[in-house]
mmCIF file of C-alpha atoms and ligand atoms in Angstrom:
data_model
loop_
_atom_site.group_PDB
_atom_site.id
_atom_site.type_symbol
_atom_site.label_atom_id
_atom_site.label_comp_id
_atom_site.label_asym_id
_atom_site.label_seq_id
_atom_site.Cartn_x
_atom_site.Cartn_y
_atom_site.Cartn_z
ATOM 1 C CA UNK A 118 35.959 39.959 15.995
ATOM 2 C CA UNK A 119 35.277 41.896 12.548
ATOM 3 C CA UNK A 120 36.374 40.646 9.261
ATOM 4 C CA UNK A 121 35.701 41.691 5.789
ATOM 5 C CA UNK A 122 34.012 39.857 3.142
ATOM 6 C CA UNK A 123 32.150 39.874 0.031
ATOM 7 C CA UNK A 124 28.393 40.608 0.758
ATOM 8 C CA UNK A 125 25.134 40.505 -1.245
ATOM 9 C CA UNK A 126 21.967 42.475 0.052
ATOM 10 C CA UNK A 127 20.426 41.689 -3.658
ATOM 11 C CA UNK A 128 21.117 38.731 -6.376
ATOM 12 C CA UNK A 129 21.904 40.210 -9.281
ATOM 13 C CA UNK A 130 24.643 40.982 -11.634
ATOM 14 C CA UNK A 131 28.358 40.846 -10.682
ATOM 15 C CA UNK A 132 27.597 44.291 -9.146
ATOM 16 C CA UNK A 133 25.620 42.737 -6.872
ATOM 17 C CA UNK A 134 28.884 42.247 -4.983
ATOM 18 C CA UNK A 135 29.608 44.351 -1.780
ATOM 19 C CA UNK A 136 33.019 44.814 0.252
ATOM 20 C CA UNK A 137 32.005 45.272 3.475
ATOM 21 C CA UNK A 138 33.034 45.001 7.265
ATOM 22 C CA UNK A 139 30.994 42.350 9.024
ATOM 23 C CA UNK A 140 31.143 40.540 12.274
ATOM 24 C CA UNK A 141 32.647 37.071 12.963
ATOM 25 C CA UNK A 142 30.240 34.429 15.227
ATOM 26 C CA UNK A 143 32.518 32.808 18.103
ATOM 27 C CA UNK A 144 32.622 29.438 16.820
ATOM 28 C CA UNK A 145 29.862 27.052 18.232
ATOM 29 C CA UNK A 146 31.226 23.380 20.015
ATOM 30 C CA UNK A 147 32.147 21.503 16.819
ATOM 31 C CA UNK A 148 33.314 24.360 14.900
ATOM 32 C CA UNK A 149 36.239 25.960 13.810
ATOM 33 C CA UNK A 150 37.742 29.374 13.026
ATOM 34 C CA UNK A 151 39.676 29.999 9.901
ATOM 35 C CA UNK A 152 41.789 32.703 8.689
ATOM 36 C CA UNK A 153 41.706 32.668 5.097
ATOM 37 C CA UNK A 154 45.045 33.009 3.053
ATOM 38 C CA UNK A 155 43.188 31.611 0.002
ATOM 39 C CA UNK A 156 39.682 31.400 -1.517
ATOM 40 C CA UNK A 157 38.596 29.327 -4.722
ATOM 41 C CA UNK A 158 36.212 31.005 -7.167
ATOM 42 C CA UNK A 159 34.117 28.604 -8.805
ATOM 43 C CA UNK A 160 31.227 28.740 -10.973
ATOM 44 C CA UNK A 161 28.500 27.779 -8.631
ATOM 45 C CA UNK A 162 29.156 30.960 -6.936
ATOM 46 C CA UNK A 163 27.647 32.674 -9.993
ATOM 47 C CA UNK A 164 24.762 30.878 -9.360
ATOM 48 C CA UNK A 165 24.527 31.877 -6.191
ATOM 49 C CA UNK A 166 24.657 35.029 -6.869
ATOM 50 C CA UNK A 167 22.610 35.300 -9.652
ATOM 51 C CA UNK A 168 19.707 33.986 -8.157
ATOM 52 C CA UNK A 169 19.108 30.898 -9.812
ATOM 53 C CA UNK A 170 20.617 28.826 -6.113
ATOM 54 C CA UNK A 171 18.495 30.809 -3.745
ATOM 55 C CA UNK A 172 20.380 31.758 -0.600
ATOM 56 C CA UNK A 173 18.613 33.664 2.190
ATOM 57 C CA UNK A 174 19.936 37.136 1.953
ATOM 58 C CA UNK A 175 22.251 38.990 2.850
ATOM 59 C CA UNK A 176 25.011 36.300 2.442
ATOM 60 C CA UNK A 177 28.510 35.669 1.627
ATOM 61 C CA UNK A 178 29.295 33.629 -0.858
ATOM 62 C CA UNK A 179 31.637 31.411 -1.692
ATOM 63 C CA UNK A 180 32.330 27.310 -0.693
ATOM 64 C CA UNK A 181 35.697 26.433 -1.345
ATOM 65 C CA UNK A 182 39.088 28.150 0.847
ATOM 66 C CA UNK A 183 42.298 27.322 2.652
ATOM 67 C CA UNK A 184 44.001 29.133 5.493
ATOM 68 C CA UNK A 185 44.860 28.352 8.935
ATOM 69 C CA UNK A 186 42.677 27.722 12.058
ATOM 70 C CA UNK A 187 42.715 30.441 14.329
ATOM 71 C CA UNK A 188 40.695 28.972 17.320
ATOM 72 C CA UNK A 189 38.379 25.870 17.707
ATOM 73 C CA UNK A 190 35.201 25.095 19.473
ATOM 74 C CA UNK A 191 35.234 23.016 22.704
ATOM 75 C CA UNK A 192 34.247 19.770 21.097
ATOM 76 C CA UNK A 193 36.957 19.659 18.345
ATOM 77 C CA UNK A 194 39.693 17.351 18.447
ATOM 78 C CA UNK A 195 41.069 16.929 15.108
ATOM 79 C CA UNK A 196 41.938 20.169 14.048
ATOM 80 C CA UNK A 197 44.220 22.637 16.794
ATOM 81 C CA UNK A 198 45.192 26.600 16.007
ATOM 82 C CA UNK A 199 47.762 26.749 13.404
ATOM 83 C CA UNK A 200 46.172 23.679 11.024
ATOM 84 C CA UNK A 201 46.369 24.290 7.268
ATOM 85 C CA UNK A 202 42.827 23.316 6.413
ATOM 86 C CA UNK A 203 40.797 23.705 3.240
ATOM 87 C CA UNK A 204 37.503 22.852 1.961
ATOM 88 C CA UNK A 205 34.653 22.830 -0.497
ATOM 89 C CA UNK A 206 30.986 22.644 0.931
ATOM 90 C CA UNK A 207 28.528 24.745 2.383
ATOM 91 C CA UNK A 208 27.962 26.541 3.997
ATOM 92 C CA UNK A 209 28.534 29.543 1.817
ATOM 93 C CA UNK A 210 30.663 32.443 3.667
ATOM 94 C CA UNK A 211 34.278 31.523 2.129
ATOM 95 C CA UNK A 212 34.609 34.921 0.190
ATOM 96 C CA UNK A 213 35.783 36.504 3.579
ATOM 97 C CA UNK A 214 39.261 36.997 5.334
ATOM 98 C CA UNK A 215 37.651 35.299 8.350
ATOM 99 C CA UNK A 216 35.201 32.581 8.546
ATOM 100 C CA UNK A 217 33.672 30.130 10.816
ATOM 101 C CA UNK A 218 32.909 26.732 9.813
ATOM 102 C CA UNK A 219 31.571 23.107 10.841
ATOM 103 C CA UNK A 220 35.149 21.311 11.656
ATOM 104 C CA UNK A 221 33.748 17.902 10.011
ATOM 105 C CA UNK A 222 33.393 19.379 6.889
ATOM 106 C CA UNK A 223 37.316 20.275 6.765
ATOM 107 C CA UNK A 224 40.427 18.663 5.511
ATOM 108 C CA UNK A 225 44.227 19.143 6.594
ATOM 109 C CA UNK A 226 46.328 20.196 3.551
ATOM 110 C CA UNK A 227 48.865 17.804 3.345
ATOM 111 C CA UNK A 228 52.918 19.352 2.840
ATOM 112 C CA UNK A 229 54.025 19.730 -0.930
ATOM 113 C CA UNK A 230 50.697 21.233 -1.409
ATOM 114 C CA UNK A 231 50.254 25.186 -0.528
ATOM 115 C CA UNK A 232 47.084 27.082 0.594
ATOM 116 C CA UNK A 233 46.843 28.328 -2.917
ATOM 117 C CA UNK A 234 46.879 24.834 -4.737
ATOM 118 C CA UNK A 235 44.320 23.943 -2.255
ATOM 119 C CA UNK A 236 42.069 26.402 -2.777
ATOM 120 C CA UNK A 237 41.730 26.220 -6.197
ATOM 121 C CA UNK A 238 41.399 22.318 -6.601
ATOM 122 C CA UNK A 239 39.716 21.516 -3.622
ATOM 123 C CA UNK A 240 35.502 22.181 -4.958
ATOM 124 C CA UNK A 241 36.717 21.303 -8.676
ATOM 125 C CA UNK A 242 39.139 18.602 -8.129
ATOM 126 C CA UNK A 243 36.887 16.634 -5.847
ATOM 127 C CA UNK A 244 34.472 16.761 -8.579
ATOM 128 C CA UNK A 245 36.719 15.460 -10.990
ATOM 129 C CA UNK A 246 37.066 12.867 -8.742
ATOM 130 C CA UNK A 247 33.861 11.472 -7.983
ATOM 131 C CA UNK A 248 32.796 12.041 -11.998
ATOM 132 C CA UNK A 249 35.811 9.452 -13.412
ATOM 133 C CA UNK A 250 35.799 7.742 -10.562
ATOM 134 C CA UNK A 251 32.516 7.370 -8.924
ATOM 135 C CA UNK A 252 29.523 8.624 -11.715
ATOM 136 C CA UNK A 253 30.934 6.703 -14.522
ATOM 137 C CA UNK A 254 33.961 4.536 -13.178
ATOM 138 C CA UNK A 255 36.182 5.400 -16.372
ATOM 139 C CA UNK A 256 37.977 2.154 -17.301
ATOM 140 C CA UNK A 257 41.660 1.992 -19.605
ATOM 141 C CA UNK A 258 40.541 1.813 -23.294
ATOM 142 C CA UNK A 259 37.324 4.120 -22.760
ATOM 143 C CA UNK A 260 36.528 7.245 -24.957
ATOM 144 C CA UNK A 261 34.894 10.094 -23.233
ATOM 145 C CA UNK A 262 33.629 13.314 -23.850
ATOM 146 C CA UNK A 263 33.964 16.733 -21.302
ATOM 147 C CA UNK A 264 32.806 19.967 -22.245
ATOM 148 C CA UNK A 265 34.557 23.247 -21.515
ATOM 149 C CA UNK A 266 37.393 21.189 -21.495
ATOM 150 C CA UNK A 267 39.792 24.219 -20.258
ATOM 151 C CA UNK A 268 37.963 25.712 -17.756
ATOM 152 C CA UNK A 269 38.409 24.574 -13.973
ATOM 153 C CA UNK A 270 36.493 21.018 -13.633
ATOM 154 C CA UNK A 271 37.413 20.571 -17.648
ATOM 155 C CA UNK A 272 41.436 21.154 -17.127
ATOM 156 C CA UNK A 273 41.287 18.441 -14.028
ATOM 157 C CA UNK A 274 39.382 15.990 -15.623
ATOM 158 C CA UNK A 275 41.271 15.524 -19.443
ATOM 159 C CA UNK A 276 44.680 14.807 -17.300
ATOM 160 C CA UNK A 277 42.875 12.390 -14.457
ATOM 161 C CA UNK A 278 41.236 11.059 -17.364
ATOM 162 C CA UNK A 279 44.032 10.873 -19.443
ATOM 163 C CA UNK A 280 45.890 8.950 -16.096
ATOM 164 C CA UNK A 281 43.183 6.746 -15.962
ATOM 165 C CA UNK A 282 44.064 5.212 -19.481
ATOM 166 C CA UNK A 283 41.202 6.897 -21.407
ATOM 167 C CA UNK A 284 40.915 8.990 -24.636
ATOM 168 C CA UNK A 285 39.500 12.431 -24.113
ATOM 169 C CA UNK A 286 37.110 14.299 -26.319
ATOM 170 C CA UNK A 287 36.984 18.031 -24.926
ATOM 171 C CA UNK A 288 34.779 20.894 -26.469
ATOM 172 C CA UNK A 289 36.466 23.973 -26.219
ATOM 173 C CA UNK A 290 35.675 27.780 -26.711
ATOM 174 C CA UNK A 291 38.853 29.108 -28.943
ATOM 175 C CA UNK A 292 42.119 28.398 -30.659
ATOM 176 C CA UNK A 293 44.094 29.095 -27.286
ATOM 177 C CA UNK A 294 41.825 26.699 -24.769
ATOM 178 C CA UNK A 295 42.177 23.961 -27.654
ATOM 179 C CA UNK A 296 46.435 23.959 -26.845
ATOM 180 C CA UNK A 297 45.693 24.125 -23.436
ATOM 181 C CA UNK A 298 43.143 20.854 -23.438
ATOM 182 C CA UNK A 299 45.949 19.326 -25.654
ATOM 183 C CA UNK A 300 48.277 20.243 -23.338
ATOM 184 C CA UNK A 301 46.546 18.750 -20.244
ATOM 185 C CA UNK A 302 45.873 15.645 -21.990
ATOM 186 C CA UNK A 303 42.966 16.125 -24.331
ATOM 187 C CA UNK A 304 43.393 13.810 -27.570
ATOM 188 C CA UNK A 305 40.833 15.282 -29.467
ATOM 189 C CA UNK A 306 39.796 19.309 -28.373
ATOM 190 C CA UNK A 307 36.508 20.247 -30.203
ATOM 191 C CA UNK A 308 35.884 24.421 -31.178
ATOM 192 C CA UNK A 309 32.428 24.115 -30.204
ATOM 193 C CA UNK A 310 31.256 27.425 -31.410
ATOM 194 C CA UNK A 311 32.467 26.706 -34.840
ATOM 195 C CA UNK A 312 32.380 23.080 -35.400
ATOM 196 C CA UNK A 313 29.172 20.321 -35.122
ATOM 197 C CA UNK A 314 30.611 18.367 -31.915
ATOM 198 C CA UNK A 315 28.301 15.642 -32.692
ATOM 199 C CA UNK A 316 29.448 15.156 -35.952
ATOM 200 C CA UNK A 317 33.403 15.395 -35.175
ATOM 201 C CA UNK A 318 32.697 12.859 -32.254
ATOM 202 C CA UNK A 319 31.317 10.062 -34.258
ATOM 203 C CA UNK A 320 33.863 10.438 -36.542
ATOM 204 C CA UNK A 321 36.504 10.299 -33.784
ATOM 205 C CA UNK A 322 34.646 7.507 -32.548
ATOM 206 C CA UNK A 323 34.064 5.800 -36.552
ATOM 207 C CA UNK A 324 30.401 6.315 -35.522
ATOM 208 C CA UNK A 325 30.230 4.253 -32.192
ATOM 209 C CA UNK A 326 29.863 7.254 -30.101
ATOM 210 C CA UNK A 327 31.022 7.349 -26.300
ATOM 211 C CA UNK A 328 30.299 5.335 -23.343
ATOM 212 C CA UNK A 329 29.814 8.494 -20.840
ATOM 213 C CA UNK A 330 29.517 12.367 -21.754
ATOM 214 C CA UNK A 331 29.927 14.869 -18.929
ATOM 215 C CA UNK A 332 28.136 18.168 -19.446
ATOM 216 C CA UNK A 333 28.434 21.149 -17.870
ATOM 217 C CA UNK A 334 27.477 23.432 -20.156
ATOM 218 C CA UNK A 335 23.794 22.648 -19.783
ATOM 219 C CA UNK A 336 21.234 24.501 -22.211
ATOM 220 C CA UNK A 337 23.389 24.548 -25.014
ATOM 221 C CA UNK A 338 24.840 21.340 -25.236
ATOM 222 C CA UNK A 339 22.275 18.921 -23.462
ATOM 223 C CA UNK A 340 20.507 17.587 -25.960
ATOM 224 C CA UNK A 341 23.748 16.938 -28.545
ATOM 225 C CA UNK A 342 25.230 15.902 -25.603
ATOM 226 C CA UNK A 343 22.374 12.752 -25.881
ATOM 227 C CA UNK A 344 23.715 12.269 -29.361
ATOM 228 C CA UNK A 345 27.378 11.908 -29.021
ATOM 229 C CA UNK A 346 26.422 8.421 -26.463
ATOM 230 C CA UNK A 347 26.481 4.771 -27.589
ATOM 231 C CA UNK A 348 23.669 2.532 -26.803
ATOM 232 C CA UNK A 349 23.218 2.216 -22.557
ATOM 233 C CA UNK A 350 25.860 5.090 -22.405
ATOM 234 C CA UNK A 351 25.719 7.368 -19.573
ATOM 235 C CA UNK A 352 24.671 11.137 -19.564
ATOM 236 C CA UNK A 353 26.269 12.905 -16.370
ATOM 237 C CA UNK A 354 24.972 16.237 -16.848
ATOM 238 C CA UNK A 355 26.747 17.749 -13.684
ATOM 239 C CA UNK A 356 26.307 22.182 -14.555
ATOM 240 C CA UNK A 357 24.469 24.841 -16.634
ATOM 241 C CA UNK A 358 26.898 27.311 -17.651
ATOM 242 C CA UNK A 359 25.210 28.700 -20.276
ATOM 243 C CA UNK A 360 21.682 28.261 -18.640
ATOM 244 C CA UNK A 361 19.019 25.533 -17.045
ATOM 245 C CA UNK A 362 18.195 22.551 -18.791
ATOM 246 C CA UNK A 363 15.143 22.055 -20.432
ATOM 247 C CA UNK A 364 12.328 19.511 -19.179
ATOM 248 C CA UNK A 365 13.342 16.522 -20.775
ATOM 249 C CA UNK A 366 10.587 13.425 -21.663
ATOM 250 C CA UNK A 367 12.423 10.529 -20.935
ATOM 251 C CA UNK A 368 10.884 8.726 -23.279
ATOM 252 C CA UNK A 369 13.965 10.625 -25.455
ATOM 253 C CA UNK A 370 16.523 8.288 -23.218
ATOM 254 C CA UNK A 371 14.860 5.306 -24.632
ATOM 255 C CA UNK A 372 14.901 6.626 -28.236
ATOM 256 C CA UNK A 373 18.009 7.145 -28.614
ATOM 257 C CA UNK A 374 19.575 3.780 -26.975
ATOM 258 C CA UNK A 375 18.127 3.609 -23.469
ATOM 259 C CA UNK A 376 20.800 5.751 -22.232
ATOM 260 C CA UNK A 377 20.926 6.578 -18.756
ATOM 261 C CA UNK A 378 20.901 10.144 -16.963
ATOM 262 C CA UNK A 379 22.254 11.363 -14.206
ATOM 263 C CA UNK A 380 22.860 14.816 -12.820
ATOM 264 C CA UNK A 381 25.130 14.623 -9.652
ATOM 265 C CA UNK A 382 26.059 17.538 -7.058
ATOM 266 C CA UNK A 383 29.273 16.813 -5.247
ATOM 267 C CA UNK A 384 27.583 18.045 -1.846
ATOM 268 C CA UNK A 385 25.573 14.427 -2.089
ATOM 269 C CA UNK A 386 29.114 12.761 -2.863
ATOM 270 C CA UNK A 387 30.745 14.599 0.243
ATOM 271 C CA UNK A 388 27.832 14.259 2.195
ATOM 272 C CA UNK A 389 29.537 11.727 4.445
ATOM 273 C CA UNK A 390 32.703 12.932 6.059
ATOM 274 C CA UNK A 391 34.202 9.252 5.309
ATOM 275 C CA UNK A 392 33.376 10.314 1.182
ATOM 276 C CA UNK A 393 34.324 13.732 1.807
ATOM 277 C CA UNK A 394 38.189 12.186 3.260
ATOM 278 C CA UNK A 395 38.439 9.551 0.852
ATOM 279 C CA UNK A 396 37.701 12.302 -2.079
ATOM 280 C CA UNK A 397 40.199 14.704 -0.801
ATOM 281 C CA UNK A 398 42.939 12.215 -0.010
ATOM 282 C CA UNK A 399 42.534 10.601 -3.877
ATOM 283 C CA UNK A 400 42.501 14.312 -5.163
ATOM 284 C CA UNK A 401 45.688 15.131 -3.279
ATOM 285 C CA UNK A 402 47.305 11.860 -4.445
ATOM 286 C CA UNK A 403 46.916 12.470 -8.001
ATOM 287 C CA UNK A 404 48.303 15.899 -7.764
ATOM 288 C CA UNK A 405 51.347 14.393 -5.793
ATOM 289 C CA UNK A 406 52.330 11.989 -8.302
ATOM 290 C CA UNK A 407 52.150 14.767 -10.929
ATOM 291 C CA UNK A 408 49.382 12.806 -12.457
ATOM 292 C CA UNK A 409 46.985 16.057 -12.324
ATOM 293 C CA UNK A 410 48.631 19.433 -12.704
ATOM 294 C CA UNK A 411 46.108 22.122 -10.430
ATOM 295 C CA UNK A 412 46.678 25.514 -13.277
ATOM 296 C CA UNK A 413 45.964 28.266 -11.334
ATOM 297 C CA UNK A 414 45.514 30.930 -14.430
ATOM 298 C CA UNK A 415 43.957 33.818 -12.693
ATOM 299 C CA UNK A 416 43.917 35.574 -9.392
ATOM 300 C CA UNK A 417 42.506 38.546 -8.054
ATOM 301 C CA UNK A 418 42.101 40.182 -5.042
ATOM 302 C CA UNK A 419 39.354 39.364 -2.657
ATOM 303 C CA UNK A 420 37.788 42.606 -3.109
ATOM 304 C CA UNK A 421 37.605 42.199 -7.021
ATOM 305 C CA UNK A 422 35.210 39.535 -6.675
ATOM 306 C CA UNK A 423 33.328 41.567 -9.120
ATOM 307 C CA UNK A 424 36.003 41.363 -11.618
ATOM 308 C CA UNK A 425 36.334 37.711 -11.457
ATOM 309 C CA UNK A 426 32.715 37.040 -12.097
ATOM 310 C CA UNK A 427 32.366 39.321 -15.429
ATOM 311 C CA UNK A 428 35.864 37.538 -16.624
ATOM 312 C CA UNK A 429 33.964 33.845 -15.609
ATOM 313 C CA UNK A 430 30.983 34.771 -17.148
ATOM 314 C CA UNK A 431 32.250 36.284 -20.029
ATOM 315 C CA UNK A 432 34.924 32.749 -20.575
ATOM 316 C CA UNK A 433 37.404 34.580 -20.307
ATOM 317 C CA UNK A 434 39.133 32.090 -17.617
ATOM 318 C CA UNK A 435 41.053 29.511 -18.128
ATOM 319 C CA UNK A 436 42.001 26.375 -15.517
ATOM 320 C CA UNK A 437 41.097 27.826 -11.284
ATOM 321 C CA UNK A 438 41.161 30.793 -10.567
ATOM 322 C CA UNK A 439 42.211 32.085 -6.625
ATOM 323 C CA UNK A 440 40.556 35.188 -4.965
ATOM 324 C CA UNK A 441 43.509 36.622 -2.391
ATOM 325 C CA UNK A 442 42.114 38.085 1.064
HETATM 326 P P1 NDP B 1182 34.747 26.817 -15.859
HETATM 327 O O1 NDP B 1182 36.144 27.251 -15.585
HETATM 328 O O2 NDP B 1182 34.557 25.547 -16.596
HETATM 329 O O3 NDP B 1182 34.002 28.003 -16.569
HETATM 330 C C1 NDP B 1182 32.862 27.788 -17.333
HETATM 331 C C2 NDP B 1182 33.199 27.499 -18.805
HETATM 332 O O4 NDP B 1182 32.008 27.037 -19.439
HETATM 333 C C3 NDP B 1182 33.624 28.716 -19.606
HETATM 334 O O5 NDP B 1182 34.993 29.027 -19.469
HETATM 335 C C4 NDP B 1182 33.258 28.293 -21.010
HETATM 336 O O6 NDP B 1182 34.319 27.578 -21.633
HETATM 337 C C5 NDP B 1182 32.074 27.320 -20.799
HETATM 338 N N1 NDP B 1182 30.827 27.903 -21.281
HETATM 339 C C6 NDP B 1182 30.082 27.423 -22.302
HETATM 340 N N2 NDP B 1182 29.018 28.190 -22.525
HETATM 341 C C7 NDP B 1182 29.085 29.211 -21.646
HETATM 342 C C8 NDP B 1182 28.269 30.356 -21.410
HETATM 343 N N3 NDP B 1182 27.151 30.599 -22.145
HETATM 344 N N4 NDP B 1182 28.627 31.213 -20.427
HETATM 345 C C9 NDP B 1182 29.737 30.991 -19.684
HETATM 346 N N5 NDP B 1182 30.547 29.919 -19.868
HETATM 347 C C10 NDP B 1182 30.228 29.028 -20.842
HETATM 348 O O7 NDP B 1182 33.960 26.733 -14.449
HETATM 349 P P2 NDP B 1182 34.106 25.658 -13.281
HETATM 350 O O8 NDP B 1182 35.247 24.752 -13.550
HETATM 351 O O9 NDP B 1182 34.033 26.377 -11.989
HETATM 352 O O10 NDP B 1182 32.753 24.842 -13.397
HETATM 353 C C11 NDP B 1182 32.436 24.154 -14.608
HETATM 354 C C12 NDP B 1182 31.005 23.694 -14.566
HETATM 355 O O11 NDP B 1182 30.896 22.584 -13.689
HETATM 356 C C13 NDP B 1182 29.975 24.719 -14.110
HETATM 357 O O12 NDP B 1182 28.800 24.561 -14.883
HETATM 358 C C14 NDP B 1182 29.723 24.314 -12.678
HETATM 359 O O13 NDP B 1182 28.481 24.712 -12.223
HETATM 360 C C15 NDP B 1182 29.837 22.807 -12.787
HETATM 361 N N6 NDP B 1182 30.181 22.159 -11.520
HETATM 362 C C16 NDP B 1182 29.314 21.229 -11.030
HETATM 363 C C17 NDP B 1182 29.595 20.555 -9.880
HETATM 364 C C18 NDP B 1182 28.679 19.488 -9.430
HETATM 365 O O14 NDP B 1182 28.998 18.777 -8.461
HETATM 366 N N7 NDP B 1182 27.544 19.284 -10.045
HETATM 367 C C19 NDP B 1182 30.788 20.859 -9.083
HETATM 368 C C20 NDP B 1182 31.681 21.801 -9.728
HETATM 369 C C21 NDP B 1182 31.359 22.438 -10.892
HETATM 370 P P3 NDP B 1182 34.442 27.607 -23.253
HETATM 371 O O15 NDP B 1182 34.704 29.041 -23.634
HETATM 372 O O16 NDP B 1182 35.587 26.708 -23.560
HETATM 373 O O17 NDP B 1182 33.141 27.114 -23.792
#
């Protein structure tokens, strides 16, 4: 069987991207063919490409999608042809019509929620999950702080936040992303380019400062990031959109309030298919209840994967954003 898919020979810039015709593997005992009708574009896939997540090359990239199962290996018994499944793991290969993958790493998408909605809040949603509820276990009454507050991860977390009884602090990158923060439950959106975060925080906070800060902005907020905690408060420093963190003494932790520091991966909170279950099945809850609203604000053909990059990298995005086969 031939499918095609989003290659790249070289990392590189969004160029790097190639629409090509490539071969699909029969699936192996405990795996599972999927036709995609939906594929979630997420930032990690930048770093994929880019280089800075080596992948042997050439790959496809890509970890999150939805579709239906089109045939299963011998061994699989939880998942039959015609299954609406999604997921968000390796291994990378989702930005492809067709696609093998391991069936243990796959959930069923429940009704009320379509192949679209599951493809762009499966990778970010499940994060969202395990940082308020796993990371930092955010408790009614807290104050916290999220950066890029109306991207993908940043739109999911101010309303589960905001349903979890907190007050949100979200930095934001303009005007427009501060409505839309306000409007998915942040209290208190930030313009981070124009205004000292630090400073606005501790006056949102009459100095006390928060009790967790989740970072994903990396090199250009990490160290402010430190500054916006209250004494034992927790540093969850889970991305690097504008670039890698630098080396950090930890003697710096201790300095300013013996904070703690943690930078999580959601493949090592999915690791176990019991986590990955539970994850998905809290994620899809929330979004039931109308607790967590999934804004899918952009979508693009598959084959303008190139597209979708320059717009990510350039923050011009806004909520998920769904790459059509
Ligand atoms: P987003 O939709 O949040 O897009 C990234 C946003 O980051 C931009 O829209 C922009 O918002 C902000 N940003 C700040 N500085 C820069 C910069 N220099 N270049 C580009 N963007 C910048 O993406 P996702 O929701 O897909 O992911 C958010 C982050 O979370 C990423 O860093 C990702 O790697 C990380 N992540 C980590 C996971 C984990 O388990 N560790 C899992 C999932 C995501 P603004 O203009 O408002 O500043």
């Amino acid at each position: 069987m031939k499918t095609h898919a989003i290659r790249i020979h070289q990392t590189g810039g969004p160029e790097a991207m190639v629409w090509e015709e490539i071969a699909v593997a029969a699936p192996a005992a405990a795996e599972v063919v999927i036709r995609h009708t939906a594929i979630g574009l997420n930032y990690i896939d930048v770093y994929h490409r880019s280089g800075l997540y080596p992948a042997p090359l050439p790959f496809t990239p890509g970890l999150e999608g939805a579709g239906v199962v089109e045939a299963v290996g011998a061994a699989v018994t939880e998942f039959k042809p015609g299954d609406r499944v999604a997921y968000a793991n390796p291994p990378l290969g989702a930005y492809a019509q067709i696609r093998v993958m391991p069936a243990d790493r796959l959930v069923k998408i429940p009704d009320g929620v379509s192949d679209t909605q599951a493809a762009a809040m499966m990778l970010q949603g499940m994060t969202a999950q395990y940082l308020l509820r796993r990371t930092y276990k955010v408790q009614p009454g807290d104050t916290i702080l999220i950066h890029a507050a109306a991207g993908g991860v940043g739109l999911l977390v101010c309303q589960w936040a905001k349903h979890l009884g907190a007050t949100v602090i979200g930095t934001v990158g303009s005007e427009d992303k501060a409505e839309l923060a306000r409007k998915h439950g942040c209290d208190h959106p930030i313009l981070y380019k124009s205004e000292d975060f630090v400073a606005k925080l501790r006056e949102i906070t009459n100095g006390e400062g928060v009790p967790v800060v989740y970072d994903s902005v990396g090199k250009d907020t990490f160290l402010k990031s430190l500054d916006c905690l209250r004494p034992l408060g927790m540093m969850v420093s889970f991305g690097q959109s504008s670039g890698k963190v630098e080396p950090l003494d930890t003697g710096l932790l201790a300095a300013k309030g013996s904070l703690f520091l943690t930078r999580p991966s959601l493949m090592a909170y999915t690791a176990k298919r019991a986590d990955l279950v539970n994850s998905a099945t809290e994620l899809f809850q929330v979004v039931a209840k109308g607790a967590v609203r999934v804004e899918i604000n952009q979508t693009y053909p598959l084959k303008d994967a190139v597209q979708a990059h320059r717009d990510l990298e350039a923050r011009k995005t806004t909520g998920s954003t769904v790459l059509l086969p």
